[in-house]
Coordinates of C-alpha atoms and ligand atoms in Angstrom, one line a residue:
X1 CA 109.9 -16.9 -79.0
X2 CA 112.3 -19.0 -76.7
X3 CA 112.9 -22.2 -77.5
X4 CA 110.5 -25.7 -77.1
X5 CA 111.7 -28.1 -74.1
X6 CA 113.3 -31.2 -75.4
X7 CA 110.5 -33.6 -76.8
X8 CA 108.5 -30.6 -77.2
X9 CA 105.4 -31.6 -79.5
X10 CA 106.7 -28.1 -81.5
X11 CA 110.3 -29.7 -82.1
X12 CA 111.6 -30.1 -85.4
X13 CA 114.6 -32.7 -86.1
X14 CA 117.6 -31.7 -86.3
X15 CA 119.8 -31.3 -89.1
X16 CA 123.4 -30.7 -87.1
X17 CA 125.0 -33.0 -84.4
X18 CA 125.5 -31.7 -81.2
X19 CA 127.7 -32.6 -78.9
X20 CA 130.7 -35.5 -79.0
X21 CA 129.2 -36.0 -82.4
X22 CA 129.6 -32.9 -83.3
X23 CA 133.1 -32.5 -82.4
X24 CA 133.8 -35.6 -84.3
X25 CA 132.0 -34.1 -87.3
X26 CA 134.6 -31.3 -87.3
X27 CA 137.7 -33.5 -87.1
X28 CA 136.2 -35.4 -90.6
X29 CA 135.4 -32.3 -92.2
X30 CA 138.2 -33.2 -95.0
X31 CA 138.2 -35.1 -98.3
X32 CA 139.0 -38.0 -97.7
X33 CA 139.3 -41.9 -98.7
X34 CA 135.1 -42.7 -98.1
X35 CA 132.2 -40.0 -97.4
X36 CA 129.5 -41.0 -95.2
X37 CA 126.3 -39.2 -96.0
X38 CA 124.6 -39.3 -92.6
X39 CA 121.7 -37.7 -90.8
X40 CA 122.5 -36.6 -87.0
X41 CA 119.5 -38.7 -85.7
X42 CA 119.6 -41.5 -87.4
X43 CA 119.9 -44.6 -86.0
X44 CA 120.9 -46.6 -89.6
X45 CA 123.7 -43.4 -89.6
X46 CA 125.0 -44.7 -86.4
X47 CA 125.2 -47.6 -86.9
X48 CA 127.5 -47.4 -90.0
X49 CA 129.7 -44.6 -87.7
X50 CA 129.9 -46.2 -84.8
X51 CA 132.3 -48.9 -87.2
X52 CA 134.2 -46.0 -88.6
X53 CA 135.3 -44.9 -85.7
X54 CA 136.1 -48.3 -84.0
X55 CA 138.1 -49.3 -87.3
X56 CA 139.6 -46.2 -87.8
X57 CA 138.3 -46.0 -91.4
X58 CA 139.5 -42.7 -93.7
X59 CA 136.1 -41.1 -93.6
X60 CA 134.7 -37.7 -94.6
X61 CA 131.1 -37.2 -92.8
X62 CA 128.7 -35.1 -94.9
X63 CA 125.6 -34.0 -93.3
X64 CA 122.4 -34.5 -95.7
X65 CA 118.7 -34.1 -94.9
X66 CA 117.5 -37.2 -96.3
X67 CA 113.6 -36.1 -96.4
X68 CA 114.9 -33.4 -98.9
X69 CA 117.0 -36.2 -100.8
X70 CA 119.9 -33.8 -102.4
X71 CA 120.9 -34.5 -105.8
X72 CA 124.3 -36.1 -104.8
X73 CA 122.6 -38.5 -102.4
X74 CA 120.0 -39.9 -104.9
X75 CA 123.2 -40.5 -107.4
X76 CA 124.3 -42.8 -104.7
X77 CA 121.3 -44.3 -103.5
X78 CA 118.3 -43.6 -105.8
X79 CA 116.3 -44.8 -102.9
X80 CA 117.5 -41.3 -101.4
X81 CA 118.3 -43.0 -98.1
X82 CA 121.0 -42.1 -95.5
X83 CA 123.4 -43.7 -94.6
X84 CA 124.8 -43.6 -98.1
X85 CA 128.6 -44.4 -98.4
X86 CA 130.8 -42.8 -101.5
X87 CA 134.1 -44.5 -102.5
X88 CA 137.2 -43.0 -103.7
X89 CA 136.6 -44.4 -107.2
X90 CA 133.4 -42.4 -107.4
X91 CA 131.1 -45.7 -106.6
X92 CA 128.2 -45.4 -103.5
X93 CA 126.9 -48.1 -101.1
X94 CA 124.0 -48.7 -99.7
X95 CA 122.4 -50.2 -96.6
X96 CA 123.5 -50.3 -93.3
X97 CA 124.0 -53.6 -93.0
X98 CA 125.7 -53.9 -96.2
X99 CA 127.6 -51.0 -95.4
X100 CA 129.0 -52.6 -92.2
X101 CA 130.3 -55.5 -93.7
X102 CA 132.2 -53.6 -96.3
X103 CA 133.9 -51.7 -93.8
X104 CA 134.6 -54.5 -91.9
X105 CA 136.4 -56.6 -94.6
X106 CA 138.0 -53.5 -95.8
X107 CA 139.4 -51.9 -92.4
X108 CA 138.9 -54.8 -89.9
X109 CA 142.0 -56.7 -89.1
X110 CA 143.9 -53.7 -90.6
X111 CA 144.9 -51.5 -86.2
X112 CA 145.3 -53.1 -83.4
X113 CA 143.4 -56.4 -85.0
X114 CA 140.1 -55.0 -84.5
X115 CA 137.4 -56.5 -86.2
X116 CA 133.7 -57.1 -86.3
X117 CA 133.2 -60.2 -87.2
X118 CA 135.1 -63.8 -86.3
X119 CA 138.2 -64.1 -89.1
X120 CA 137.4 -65.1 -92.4
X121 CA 138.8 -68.3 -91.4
X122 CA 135.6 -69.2 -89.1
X123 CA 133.1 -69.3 -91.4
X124 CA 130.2 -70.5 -89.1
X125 CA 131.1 -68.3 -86.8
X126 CA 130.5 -65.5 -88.8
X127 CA 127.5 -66.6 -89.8
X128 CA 125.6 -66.8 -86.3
X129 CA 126.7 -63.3 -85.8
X130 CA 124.6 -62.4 -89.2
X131 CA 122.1 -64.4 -87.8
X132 CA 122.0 -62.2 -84.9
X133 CA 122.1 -59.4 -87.1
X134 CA 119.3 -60.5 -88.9
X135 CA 116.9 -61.3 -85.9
X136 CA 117.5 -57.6 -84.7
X137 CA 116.2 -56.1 -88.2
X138 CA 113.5 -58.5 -88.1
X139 CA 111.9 -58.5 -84.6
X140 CA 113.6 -55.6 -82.3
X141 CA 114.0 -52.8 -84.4
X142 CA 110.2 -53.1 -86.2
X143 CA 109.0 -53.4 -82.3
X144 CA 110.8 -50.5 -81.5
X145 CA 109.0 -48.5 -83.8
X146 CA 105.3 -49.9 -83.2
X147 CA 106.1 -48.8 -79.8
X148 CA 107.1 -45.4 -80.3
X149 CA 104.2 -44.8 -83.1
X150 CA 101.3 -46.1 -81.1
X151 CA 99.0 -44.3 -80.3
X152 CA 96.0 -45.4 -78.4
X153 CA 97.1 -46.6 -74.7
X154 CA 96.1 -49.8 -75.4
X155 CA 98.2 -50.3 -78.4
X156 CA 101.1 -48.3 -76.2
X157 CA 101.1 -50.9 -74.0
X158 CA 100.9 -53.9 -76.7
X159 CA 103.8 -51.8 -77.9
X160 CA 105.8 -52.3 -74.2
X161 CA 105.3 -55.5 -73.9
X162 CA 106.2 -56.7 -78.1
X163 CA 109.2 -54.4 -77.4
X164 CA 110.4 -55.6 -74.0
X165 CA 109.3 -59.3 -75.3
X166 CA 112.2 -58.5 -78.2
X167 CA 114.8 -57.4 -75.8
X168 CA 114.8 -59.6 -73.3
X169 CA 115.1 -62.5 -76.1
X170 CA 117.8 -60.4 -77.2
X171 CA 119.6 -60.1 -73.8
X172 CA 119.1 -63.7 -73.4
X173 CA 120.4 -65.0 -76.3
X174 CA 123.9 -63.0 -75.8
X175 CA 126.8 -65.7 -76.0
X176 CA 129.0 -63.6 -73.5
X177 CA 128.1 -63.6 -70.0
X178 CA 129.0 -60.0 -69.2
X179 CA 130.0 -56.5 -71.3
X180 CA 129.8 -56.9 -75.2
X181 CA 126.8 -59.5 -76.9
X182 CA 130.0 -61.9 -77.2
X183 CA 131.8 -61.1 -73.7
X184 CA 135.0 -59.9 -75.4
X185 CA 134.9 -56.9 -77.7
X186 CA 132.5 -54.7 -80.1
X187 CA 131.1 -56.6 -82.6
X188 CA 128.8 -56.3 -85.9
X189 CA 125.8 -57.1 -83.4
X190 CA 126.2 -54.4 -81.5
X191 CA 126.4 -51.8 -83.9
X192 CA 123.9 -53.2 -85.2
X193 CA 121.6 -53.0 -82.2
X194 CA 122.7 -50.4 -79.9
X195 CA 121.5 -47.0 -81.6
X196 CA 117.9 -48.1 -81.0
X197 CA 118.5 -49.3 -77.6
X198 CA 120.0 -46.1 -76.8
X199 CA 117.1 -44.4 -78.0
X200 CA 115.0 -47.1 -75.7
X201 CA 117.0 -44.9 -72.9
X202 CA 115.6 -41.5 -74.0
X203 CA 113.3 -41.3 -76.4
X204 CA 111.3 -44.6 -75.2
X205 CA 111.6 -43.1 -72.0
X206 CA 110.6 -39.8 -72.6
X207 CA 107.5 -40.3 -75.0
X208 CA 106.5 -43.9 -73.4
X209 CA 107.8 -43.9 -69.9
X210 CA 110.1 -47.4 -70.9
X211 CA 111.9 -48.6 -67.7
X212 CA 113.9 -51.6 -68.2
X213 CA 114.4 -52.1 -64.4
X214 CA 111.0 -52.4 -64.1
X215 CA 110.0 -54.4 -67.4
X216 CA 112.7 -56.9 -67.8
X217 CA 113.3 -59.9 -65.1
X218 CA 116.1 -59.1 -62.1
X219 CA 118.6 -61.9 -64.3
X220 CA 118.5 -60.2 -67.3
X221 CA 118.3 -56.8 -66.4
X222 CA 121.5 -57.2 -65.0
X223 CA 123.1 -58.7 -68.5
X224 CA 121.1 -55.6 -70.0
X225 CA 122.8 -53.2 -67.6
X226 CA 126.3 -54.8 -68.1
X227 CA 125.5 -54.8 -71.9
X228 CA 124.4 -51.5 -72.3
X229 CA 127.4 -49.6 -69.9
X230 CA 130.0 -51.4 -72.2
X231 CA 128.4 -50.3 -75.2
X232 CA 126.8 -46.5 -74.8
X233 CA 130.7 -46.0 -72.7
X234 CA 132.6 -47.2 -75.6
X235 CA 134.8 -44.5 -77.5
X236 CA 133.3 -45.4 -80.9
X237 CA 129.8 -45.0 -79.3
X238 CA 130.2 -41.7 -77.3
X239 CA 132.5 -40.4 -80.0
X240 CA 129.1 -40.8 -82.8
X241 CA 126.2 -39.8 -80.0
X242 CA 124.0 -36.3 -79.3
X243 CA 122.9 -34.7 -76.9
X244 CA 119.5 -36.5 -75.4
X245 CA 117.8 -32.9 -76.8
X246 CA 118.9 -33.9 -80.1
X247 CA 117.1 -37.4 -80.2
X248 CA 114.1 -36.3 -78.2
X249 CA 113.4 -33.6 -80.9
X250 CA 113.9 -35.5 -83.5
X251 CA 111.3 -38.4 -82.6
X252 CA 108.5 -36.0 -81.6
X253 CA 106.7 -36.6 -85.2
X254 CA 107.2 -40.6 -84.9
X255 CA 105.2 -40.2 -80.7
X256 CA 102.7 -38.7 -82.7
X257 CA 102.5 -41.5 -85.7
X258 CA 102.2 -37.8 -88.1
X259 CA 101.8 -38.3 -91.8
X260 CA 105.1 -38.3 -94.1
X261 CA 107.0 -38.9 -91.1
X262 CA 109.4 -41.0 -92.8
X263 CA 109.8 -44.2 -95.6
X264 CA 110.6 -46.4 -92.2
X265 CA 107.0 -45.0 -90.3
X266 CA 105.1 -45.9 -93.1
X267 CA 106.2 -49.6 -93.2
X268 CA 105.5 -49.7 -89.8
X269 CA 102.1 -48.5 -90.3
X270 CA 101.5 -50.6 -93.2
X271 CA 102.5 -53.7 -91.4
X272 CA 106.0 -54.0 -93.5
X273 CA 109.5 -54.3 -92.8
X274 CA 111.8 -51.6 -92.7
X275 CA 112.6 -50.3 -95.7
Ligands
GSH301 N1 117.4 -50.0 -94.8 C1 118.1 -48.8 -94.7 C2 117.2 -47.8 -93.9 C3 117.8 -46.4 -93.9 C4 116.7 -45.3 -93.5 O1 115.5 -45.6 -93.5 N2 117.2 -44.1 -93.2 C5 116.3 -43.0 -92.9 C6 116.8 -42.0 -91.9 S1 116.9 -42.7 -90.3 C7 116.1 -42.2 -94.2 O2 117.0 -42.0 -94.9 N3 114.8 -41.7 -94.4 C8 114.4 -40.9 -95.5 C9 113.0 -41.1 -95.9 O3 112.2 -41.7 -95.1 O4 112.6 -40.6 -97.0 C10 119.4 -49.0 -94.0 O5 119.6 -50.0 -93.3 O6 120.4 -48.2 -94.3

């Protein structure tokens, strides 16, 4: 039997990058300094990898199928959830978030000055960018999945409209005019955000027809388009993507809301946070 067309309501996730991810798979294939127990389609994954890239952490990636939970993930996260992050001295992290600002205040700073977050020395500075941070979890990302899971046309378009509602209060409340969320470089807030909006671009698309040209206002559309070139073009970003295949296959069993999808559908459908 050949194979099902991307988005295919037959398609199976993946459990292998393709693609610019794949090739950076390869070149961390080696022990080394911190493993990063990822999932090719996962969003919280990217997150994390997107930063290891941009910091140039010492990383091993370690390809896990986290609805199978193996043994040496639930050691490092008994919640059995990817991304999971190993230390040399044995020790694992948890959370992407968490996980973020670890690498940050362990690699940032180190090449080229790069960091995610305003200097240590800035205090409330850092703080409205975990602010930021914090909004995303809590209004965006939830909306992103009530979009993708509905399924009654009515609730699909309650969906659009929650979800464009969240980004363009996202796009509005950039501090930088053009490029980045702060105008000048990649920061915790974009990491943060942009591996669901790039999934806006193909799997929103695909499953729910999303258009941001034609949802979000002619102002902000254009901070959205100037936003989203700078990010998806960035090394760290292209270097930690799929192919569009990849993603659309993956998300087939969260466009049709099916049972045991995942720990993060089922909050959704329960009317819960992410997990
Ligand atoms: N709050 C966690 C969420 C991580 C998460 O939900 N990861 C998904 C993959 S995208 C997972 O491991 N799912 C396994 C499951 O649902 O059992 C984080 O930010 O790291």
């Amino acid at each position: 039997m050949s194979k099902p067309a991307p988005g295919h309501k037959d398609a199976t996730y993946h459990t292998e990058c393709t693609g610019q991810a794949l090739e950076t798979v390869k070149a961390h294939s080696s022990p080394s300094e911190l493993t990063l127990f990822g999932a090719c389609f996962c969003p919280f994954v990217h997150r994390v990898w997107i930063a290891l890239e941009y910091l140039q952490a010492p990383y091993q990636y370690r390809e896990v199928d986290p609805y199978k939970k193996p043994a040496d993930l639930l050691e490092l996260n008994p919640k059995g959830l990817v991304p999971a992050l190993k230390l040399s001295n044995g020790k694992g992290l948890a959370e992407s978030t968490v996980i973020l600002e670890y690498i940050d205040e362990k690699y940032g700073g180190g090449k080229g000055g790069k960091s995610l977050l305003p200097p240590l020395s800035d205090p409330y500075d850092r703080a409205v960018y975990r602010l930021a941070v914090d909004k995303v979890n809590r209004t965006l990302i939830p909306s992103f999945y009530r979009y993708l899971q509905a399924q009654e046309v009515e609730a699909q378009l309650e969906g659009a409209k929650e979800f464009t509602s969240n980004l363009a209060d996202f796009v509005r409340s950039m501090p930088g005019s053009k490029g980045f969320w702060n105008g000048q470089g990649l920061s915790i807030v974009d990491c943060t955000v942009a591996p669901w909006l790039y999934r806006a671009t193909n799997v929103l698309r695909h499953f729910r027809g999303f258009e941001p040209k034609e949802l979000l206002e002619p102002e902000l559309f254009e901070r959205w388009e100037s936003w989203s070139s700078t990010v998806f073009e960035h090394d760290a970003f292209k270097a930690t993507t799929s192919t569009d295949d990849l993603y659309l296959d993956s998300y087939v069993r969260y466009s049709q809301n099916r049972p045991m999808t995942s720990q993060v559908a089922d909050a959704i459908n329960k009317g819960r946070g992410l997990p």
